[in-house]
Short mmCIF file of C-alpha atoms and ligand atoms in Angstrom, two decimals:
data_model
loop_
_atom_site.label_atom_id
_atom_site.label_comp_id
_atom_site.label_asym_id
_atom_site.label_seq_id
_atom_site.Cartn_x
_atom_site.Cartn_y
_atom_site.Cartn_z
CA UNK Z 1 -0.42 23.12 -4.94
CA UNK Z 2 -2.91 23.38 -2.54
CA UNK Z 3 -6.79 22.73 -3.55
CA UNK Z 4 -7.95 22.73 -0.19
CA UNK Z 5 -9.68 25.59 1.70
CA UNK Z 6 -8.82 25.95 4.85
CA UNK Z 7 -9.79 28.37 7.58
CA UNK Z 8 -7.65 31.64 8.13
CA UNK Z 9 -5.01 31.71 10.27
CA UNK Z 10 -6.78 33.55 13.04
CA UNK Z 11 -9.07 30.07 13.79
CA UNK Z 12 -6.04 27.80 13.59
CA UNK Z 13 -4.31 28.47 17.02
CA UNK Z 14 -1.49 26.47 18.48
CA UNK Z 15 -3.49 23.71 19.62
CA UNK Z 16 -3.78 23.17 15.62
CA UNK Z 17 0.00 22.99 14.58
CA UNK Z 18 0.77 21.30 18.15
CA UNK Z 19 -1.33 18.48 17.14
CA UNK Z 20 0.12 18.02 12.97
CA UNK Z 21 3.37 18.13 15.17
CA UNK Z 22 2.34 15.17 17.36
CA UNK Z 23 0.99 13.32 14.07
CA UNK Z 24 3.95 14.14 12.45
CA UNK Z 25 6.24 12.46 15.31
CA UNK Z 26 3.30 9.97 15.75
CA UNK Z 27 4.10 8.82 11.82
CA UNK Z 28 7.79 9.28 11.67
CA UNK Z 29 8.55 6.86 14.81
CA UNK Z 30 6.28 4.40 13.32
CA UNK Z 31 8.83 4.06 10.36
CA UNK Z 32 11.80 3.33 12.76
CA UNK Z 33 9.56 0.91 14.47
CA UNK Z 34 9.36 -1.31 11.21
CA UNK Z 35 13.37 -0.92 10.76
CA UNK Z 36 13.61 -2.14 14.60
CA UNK Z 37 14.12 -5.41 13.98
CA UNK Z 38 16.79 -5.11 11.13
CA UNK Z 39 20.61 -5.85 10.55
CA UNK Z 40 22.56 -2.99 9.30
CA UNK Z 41 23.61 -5.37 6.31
CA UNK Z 42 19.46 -5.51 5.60
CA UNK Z 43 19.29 -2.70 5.05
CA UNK Z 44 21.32 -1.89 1.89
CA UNK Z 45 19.66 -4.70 0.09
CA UNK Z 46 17.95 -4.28 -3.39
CA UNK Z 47 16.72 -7.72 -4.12
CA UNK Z 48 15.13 -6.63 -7.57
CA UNK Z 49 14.04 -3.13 -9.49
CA UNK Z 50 11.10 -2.76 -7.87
CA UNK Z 51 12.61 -3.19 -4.25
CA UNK Z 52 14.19 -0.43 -2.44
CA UNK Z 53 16.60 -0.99 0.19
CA UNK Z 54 14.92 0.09 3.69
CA UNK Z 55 18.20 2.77 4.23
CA UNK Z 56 16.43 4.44 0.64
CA UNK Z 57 13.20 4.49 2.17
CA UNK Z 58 14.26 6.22 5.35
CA UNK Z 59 15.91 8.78 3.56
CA UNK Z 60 13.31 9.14 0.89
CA UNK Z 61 10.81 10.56 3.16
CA UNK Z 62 12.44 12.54 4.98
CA UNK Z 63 13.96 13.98 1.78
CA UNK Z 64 10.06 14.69 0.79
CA UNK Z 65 9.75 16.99 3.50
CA UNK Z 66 12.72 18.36 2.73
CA UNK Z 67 12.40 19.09 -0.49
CA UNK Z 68 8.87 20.14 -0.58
CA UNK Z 69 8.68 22.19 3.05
CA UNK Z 70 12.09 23.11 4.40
CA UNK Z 71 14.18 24.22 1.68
CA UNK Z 72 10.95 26.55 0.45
CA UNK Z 73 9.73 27.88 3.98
CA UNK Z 74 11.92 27.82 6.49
CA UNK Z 75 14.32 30.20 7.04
CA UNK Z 76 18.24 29.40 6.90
CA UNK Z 77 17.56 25.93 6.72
CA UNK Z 78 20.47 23.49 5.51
CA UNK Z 79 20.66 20.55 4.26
CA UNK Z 80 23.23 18.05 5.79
CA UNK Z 81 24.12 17.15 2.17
CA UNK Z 82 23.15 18.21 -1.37
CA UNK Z 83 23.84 15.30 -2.52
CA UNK Z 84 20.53 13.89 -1.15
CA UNK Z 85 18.11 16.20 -3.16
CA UNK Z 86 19.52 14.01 -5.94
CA UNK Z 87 19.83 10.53 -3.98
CA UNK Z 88 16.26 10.20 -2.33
CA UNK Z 89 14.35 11.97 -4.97
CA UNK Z 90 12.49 9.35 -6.65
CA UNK Z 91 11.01 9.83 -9.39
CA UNK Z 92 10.04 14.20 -9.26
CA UNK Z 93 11.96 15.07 -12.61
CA UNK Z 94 10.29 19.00 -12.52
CA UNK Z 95 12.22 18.96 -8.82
CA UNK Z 96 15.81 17.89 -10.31
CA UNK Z 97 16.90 15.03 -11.97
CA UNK Z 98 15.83 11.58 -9.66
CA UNK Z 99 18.70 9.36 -9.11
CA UNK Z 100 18.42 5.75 -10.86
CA UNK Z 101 15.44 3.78 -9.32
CA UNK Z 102 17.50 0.09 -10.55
CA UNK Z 103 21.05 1.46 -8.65
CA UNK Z 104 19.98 2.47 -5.17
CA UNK Z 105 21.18 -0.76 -3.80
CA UNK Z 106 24.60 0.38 -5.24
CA UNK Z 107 24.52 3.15 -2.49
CA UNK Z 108 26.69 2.30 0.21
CA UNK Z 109 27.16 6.23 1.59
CA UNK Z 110 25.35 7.62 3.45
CA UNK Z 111 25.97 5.00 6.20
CA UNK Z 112 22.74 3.33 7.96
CA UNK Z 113 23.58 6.00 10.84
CA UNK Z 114 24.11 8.35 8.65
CA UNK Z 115 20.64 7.97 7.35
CA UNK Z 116 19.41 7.74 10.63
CA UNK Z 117 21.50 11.19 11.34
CA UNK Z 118 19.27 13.09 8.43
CA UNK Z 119 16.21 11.46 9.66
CA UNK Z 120 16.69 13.36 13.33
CA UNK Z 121 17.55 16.54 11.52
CA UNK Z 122 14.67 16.63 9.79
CA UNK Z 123 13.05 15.87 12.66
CA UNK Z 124 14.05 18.91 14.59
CA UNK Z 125 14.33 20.91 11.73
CA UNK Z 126 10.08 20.00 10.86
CA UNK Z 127 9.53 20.90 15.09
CA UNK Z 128 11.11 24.39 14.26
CA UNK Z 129 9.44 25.49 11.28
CA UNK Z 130 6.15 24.24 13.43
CA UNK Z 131 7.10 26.30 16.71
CA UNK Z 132 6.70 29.23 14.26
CA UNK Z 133 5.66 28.65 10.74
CA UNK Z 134 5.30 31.78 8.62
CA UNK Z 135 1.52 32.37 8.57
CA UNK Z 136 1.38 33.69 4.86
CA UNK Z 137 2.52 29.86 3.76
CA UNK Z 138 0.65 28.13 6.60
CA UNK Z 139 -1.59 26.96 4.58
CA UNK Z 140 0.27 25.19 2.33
CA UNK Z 141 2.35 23.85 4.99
CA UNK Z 142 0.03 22.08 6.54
CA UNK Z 143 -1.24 20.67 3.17
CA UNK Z 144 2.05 19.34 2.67
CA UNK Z 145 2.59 18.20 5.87
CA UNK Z 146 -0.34 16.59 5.23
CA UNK Z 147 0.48 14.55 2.11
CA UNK Z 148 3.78 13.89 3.63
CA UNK Z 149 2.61 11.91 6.14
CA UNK Z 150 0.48 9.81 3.99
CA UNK Z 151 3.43 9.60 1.84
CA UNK Z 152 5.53 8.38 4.69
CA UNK Z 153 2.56 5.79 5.44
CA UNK Z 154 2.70 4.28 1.83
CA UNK Z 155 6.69 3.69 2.46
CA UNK Z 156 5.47 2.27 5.76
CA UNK Z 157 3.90 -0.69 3.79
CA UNK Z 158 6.61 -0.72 0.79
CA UNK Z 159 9.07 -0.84 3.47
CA UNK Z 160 7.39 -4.60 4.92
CA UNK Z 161 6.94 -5.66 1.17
CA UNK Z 162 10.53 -4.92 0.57
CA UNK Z 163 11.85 -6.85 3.80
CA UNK Z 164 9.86 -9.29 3.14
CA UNK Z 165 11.46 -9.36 -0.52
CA UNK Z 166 14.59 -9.09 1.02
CA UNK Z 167 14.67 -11.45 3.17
CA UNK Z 168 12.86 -14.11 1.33
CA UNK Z 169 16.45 -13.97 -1.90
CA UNK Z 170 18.43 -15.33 0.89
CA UNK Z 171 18.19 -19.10 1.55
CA UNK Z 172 18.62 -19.49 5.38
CA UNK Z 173 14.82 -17.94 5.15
CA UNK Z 174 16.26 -15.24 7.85
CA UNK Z 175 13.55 -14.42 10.52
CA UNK Z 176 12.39 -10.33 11.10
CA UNK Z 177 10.21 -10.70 13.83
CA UNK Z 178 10.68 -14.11 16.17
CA UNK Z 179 7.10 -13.30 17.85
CA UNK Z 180 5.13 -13.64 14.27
CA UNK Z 181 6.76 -16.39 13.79
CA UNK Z 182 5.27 -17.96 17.07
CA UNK Z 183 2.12 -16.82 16.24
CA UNK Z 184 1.57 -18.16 12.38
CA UNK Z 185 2.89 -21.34 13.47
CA UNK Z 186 0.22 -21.43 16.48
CA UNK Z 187 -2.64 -20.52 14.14
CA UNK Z 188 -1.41 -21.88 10.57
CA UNK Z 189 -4.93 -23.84 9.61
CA UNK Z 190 -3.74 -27.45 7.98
CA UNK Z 191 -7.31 -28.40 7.07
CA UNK Z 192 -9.98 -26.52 5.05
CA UNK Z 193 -12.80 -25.42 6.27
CA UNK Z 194 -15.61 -26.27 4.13
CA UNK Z 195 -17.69 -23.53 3.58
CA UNK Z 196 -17.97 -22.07 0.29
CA UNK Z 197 -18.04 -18.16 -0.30
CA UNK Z 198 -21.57 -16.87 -0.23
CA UNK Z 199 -22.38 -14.23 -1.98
CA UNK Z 200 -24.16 -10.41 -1.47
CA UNK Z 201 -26.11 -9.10 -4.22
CA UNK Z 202 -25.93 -5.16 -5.31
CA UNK Z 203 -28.97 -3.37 -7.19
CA UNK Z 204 -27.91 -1.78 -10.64
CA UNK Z 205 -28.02 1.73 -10.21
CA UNK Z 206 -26.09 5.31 -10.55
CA UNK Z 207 -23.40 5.69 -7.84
CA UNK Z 208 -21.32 8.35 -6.80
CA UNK Z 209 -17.30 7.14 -6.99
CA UNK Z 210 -14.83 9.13 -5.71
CA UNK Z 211 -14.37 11.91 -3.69
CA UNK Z 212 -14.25 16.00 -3.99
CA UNK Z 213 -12.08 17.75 -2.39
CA UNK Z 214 -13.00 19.50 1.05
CA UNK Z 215 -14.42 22.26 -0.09
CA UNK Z 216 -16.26 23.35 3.75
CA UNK Z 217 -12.94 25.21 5.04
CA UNK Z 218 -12.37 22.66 7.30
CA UNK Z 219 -8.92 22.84 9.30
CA UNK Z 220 -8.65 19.50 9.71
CA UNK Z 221 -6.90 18.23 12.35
CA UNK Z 222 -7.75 14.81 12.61
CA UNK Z 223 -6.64 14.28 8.96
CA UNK Z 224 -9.85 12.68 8.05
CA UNK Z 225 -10.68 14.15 4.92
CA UNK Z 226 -7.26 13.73 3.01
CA UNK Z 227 -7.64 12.08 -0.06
CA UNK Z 228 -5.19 11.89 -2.51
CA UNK Z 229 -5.63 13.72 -6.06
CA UNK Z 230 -6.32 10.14 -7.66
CA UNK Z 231 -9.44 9.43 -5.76
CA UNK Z 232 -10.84 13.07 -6.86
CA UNK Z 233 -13.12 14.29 -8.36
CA UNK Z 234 -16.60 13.00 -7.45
CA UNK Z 235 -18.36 11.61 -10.58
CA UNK Z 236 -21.41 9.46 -11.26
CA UNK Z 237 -21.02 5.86 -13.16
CA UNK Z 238 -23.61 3.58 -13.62
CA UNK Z 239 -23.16 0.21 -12.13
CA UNK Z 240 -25.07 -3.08 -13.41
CA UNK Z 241 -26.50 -5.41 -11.10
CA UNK Z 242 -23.74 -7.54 -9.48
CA UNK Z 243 -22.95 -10.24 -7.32
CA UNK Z 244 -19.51 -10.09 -4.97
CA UNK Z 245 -17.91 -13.04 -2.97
CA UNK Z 246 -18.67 -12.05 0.81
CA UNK Z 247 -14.57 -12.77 1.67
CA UNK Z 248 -11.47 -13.04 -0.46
CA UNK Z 249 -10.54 -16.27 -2.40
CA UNK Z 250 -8.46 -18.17 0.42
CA UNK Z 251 -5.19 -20.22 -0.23
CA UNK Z 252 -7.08 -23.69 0.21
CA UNK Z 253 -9.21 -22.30 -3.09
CA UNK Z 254 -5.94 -21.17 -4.90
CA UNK Z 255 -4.65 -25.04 -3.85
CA UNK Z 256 -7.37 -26.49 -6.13
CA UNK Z 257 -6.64 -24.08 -9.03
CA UNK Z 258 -3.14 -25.25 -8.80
CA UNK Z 259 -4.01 -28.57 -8.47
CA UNK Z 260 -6.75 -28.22 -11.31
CA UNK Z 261 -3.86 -27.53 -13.77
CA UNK Z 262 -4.99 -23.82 -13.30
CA UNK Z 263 -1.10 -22.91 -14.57
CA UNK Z 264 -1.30 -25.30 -17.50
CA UNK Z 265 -5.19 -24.29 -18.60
CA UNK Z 266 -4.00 -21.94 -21.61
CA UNK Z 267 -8.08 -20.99 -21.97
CA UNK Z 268 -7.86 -19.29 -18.13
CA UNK Z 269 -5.25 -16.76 -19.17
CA UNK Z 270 -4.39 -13.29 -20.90
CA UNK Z 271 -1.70 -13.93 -23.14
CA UNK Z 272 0.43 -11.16 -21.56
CA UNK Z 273 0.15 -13.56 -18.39
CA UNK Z 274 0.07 -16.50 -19.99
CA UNK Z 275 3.73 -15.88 -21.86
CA UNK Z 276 4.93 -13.94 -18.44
CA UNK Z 277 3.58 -17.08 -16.42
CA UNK Z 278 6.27 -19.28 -18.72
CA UNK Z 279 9.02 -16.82 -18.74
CA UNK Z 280 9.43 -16.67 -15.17
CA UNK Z 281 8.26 -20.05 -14.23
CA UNK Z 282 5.04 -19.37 -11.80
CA UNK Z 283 3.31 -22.42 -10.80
CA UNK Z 284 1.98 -20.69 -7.33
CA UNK Z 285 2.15 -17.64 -5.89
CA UNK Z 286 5.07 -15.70 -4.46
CA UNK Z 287 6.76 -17.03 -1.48
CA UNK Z 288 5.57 -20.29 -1.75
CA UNK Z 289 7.64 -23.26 -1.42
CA UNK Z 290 7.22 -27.02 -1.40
CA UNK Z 291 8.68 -28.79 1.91
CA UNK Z 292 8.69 -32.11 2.51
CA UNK Z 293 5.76 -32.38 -0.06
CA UNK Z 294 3.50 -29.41 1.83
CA UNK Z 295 3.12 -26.18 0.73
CA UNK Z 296 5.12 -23.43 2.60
CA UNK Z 297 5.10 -19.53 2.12
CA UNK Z 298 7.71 -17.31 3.52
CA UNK Z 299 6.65 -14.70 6.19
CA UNK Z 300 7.84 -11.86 8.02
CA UNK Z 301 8.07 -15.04 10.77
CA UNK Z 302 10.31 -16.96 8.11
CA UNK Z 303 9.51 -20.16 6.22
CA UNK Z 304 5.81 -21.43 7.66
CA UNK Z 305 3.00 -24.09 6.51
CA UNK Z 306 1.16 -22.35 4.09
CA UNK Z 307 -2.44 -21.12 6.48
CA UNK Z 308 -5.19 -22.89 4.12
CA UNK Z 309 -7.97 -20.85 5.76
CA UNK Z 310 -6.06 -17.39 5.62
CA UNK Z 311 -6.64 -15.49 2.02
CA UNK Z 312 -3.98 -16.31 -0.77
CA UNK Z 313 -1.50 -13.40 -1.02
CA UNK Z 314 0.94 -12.39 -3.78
CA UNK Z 315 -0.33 -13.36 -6.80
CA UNK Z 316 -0.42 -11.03 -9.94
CA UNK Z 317 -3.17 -9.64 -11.40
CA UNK Z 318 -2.54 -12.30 -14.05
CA UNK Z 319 -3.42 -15.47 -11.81
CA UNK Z 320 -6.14 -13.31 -9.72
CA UNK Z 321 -8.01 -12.79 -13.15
CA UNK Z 322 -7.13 -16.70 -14.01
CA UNK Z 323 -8.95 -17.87 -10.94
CA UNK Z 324 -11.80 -16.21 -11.14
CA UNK Z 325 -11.98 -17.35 -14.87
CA UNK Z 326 -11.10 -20.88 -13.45
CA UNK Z 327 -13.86 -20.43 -10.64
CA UNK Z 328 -16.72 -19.14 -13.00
CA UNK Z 329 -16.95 -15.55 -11.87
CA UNK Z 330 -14.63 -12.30 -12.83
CA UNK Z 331 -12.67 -9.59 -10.41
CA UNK Z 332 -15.30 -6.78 -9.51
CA UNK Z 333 -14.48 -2.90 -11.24
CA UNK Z 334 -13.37 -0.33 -8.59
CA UNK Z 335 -16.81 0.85 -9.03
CA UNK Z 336 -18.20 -2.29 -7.66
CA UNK Z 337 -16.03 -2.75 -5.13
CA UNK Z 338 -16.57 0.68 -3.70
CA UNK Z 339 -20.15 0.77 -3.59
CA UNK Z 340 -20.10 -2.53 -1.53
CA UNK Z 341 -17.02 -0.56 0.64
CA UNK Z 342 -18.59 2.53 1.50
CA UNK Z 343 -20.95 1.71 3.71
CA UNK Z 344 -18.82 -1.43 5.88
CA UNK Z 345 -16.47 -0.49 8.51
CA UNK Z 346 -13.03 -0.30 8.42
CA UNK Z 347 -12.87 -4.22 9.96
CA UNK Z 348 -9.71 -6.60 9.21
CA UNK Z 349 -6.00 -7.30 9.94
CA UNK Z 350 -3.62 -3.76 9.34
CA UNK Z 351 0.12 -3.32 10.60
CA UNK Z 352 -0.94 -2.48 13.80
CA UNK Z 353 -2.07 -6.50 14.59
CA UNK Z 354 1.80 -6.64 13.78
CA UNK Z 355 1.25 -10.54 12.19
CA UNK Z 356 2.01 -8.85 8.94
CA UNK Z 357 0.22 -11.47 6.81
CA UNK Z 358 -3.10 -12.12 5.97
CA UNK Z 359 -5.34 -13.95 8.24
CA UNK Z 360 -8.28 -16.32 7.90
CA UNK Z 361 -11.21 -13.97 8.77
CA UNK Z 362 -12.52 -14.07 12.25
CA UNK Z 363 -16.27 -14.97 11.76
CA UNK Z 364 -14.86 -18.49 10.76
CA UNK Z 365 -15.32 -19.12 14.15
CA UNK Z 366 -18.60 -17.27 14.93
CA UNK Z 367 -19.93 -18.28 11.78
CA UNK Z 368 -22.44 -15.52 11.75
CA UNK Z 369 -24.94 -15.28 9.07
CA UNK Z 370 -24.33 -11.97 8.14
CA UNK Z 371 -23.76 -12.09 4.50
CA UNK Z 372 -21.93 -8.93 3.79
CA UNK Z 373 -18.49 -8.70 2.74
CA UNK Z 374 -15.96 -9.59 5.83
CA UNK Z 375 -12.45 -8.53 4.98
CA UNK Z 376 -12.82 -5.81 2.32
CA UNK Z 377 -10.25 -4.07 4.39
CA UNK Z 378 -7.09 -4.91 5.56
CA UNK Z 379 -5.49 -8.60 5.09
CA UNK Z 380 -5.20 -8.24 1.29
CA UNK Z 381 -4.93 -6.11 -1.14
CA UNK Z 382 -8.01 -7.13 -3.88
CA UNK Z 383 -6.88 -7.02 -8.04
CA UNK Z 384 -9.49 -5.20 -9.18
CA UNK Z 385 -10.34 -5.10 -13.28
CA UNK Z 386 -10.07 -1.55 -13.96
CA UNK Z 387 -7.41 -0.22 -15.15
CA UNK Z 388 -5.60 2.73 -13.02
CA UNK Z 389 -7.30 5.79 -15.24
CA UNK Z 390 -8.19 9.49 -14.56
CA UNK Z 391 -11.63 9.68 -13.80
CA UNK Z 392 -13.58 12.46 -15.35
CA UNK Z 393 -12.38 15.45 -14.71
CA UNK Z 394 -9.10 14.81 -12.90
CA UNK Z 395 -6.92 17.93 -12.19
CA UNK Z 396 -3.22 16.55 -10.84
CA UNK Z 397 -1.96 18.93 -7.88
CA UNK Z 398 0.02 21.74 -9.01
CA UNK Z 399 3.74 21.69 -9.35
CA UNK Z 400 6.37 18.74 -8.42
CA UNK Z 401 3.33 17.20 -6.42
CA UNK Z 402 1.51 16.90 -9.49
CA UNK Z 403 3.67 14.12 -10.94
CA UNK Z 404 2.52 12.13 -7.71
CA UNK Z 405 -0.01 10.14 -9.60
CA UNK Z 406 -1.01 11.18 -12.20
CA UNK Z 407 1.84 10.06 -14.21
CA UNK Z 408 1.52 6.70 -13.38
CA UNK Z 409 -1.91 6.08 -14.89
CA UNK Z 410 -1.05 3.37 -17.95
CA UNK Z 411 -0.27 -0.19 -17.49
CA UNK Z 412 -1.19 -0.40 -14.06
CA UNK Z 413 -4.31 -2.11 -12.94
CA UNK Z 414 -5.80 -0.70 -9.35
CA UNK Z 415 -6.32 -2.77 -5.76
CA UNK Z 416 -8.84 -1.69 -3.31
CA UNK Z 417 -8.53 -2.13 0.52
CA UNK Z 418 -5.53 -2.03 2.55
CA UNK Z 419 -4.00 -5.36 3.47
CA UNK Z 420 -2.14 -6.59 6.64
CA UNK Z 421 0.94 -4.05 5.57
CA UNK Z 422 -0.95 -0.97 5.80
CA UNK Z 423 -1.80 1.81 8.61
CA UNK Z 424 -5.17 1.65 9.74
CA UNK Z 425 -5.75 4.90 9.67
CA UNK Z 426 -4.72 5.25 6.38
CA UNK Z 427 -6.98 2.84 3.86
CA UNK Z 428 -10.42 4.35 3.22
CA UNK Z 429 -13.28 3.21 0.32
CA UNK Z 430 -12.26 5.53 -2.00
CA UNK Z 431 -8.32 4.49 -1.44
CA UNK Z 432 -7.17 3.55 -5.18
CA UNK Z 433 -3.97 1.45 -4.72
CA UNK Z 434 -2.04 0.34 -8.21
CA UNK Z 435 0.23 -1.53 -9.23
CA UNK Z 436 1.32 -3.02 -12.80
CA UNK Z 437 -0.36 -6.44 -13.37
CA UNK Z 438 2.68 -8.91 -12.73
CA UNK Z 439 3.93 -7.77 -9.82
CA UNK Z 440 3.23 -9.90 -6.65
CA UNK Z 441 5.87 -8.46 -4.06
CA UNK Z 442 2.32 -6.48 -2.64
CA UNK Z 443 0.08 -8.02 -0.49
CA UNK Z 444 -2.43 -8.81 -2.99
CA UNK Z 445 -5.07 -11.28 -3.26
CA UNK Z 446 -8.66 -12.22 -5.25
CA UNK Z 447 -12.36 -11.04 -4.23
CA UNK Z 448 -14.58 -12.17 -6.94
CA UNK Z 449 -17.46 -10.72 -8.42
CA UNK Z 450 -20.19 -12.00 -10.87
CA UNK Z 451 -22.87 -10.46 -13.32
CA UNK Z 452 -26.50 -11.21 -12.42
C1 AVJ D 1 0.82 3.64 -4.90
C2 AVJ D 1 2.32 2.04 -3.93
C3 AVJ D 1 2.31 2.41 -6.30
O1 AVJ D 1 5.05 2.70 -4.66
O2 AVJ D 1 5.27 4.38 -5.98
C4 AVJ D 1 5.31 6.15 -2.78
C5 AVJ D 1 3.22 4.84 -3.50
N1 AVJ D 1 3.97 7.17 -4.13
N2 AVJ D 1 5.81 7.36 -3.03
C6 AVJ D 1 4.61 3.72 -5.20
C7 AVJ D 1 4.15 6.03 -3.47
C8 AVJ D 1 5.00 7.98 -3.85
C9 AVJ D 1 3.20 4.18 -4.88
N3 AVJ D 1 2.18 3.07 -4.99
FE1 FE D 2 7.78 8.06 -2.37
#
């Protein structure tokens, strides 16, 4: 599956495979970290289709490594159940047939510790087949190893979307982490500030989107460098001049689009949203909830006064494309947005500032005159208007890895950036996110762009 080069085996000496194995431990401990703070009962929860219940995610991962490292290279290795091959694969139909994505909250065995059981054992079972991994397969090992971890990363960030799905069904608003709590309610802005976006302007020109594959043979140890297949291969597009908002739209903007009738302005709306929109009743985004008259959102800190100064988060593709209508402007292309990416640093709020919800950007306070984009990373996810497509010349990985991506390219639109869910380490410019255009359960929010 491999479309890597990497450098023979004679170059890559211990050191190498000691430090996957401390990345590898390094990843896997962060995903018990997020658990932490859970009830057993939590954790069997499937609060719609799209939600997994955190004891599936758990398992699911470590079933990837499983499936697509232990039971082909290491030697005698056994799984604690078969049953699991069919349980945690998710959707990998040239692997085996992928138990019902709708009916794993149905799943009561295996037991939370149970879970937690096959987690250690693939633990130990990963540190042996690294103490001495078979050099002929090394290779592809490591490449797995590789896309495991980033694997494990995404579930890092599903698993907080789910919780925070979870947790939000259940009237008494139940609380995951008391300290983020604490926080938003210490920093929740009640009055808008009044500055309006400004905005950076881009020359038309031919750009480069995308990434190739490594191709110096490059052991890389770092892990900077992995991309997945989507983002590949390099290709030119031309991109008109353009204008994009220098932070995302921010919940006291999404106020006056409510407040505009911006959910009763048929003209604003794609009729796919607009009939969705009436089906399912949206009159703001996700998570919000009126209180006493004043707008609240739940939180990984429970039911809180909506931050107006922090960007809005959850809303579908559908209202994002229906504001910036509303607003005058339009949601950039993932060309756009990545030519004004590649060259920023990777600055905002990721998992590890542990708020897990977007915050108002910090040069609110500086108020530095700066003009280019704050925020592209991290905080929010940002609808973008293309579609999630091959680009030119896409090649999926070979075998069961193959169906990674690739098969998900129709009906999904693609988000650019990280938000406040994701790994640092693990967003980059070329990073294409997707998801289908209703759902809000993501952290998703609104950058806007404009023609010249
Ligand atoms: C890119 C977030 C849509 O949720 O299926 C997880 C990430 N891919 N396991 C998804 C993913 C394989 C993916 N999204
Ligand atoms: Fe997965």
């Amino acid at each position: 599956m491999t479309q890597t080069t990497r450098a023979p085996l004679e170059n890559a000496d211990g050191a190498h495979i000691r430090e996957w194995l401390r990345r590898f431990q390094h990843v896997r401990r962060a995903s018990e970290k997020l658990c932490a703070p859970l009830e057993t009962e939590d954790y069997m929860v499937q609060s719609m289709a799209d939600v997994s219940p955190p004891k599936w995610h758990l398992a699911h991962v470590s079933w990837f490594f499983e499936a697509f490292i232990l039971a082909p290279w290491l030697k005698d290795y056994q799984t604690p159940d078969p049953a699991y091959d069919f349980l945690f694969n998710s959707y990998y139909e040239t692997h085996g047939k992928p138990f019902p994505r709708h009916l794993r909250g149905t799943i009561s065995r295996p037991t939370v510790a149970q879970v937690y059981q096959f987690r250690a054992h693939i633990d130990r079972e990963m540190e042996r087949l690294l103490s001495a991994p078979p050099p002929e397969h090394l290779d592809e090992i490591i490449d797995r190893l590789e896309i495991g971890l980033h694997h494990e990363q995404q579930h890092q960030e599903l698993l907080v979307m789910d919780i925070k799905h979870i947790l939000s069904c259940n009237p008494l608003h139940p609380i995951y982490r008391n300290d983020i709590r604490q926080q938003l309610l210490a920093h929740a802005d009640q009055a808008a500030l009044p500055d309006a976006p400004r905005w950076h302007r881009y020359a038309a020109g031919v750009r480069q989107i995308g990434v190739d594959y490594p191709t110096e043979p490059a052991f890389d140890h770092d892990g900077e460098g992995f991309v997945f297949d989507s983002e590949t291969p390099r290709h030119r597009q031309y991109v008109a001049e353009f204008e994009l908002a220098d932070r995302p739209v921010t919940n006291a903007e999404f106020l006056k689009f409510i407040e505009d009738g911006g959910y009763t302005r048929t003209e604003l709306w794609l009729s796919d949203g607009w009939h969705l929109m009436h089906q399912t009743g949206w009159q703001a985004p996700e998570y919000w909830e009126k209180v006493d008259g004043r707008w609240h959102t739940m939180s990984l800190g429970g039911l809180v006064p909506v931050d107006l100064n922090a960007p809005v988060c959850h809303v579908s593709f559908y209202e994002a494309d229906a504001y910036a209508r509303w607003a005058g402007a339009r949601l950039p292309t993932e060309a756009e947005w990545e030519t004004a990416a590649v060259d920023q640093p990777l600055a905002g709020h990721f998992v590890e500032d542990e708020l897990l919800q977007p915050q108002a950007p910090s040069r609110r306070q500086g108020q530095d005159k700066n003009q280019a984009p704050q925020q592209l990373y991290g905080d929010v996810w940002e609808w973008t208007g293309s579609a999630f497509l091959p680009y030119p010349g896409f090649t999926p990985l070979e075998g069961s890895l193959g169906e990674y991506n690739g098969k998900f390219m129709s009906g999904q639109m693609v988000l650019r950036g990280g938000c406040c869910a994701t790994p640092g380490n693990h967003i980059r410019a070329s990073y294409r996110n997707f998801f289908p255009p209703q759902a809000r359960w993501a952290f998703s929010g609104i950058r806007l762009a404009r023609d010249v």
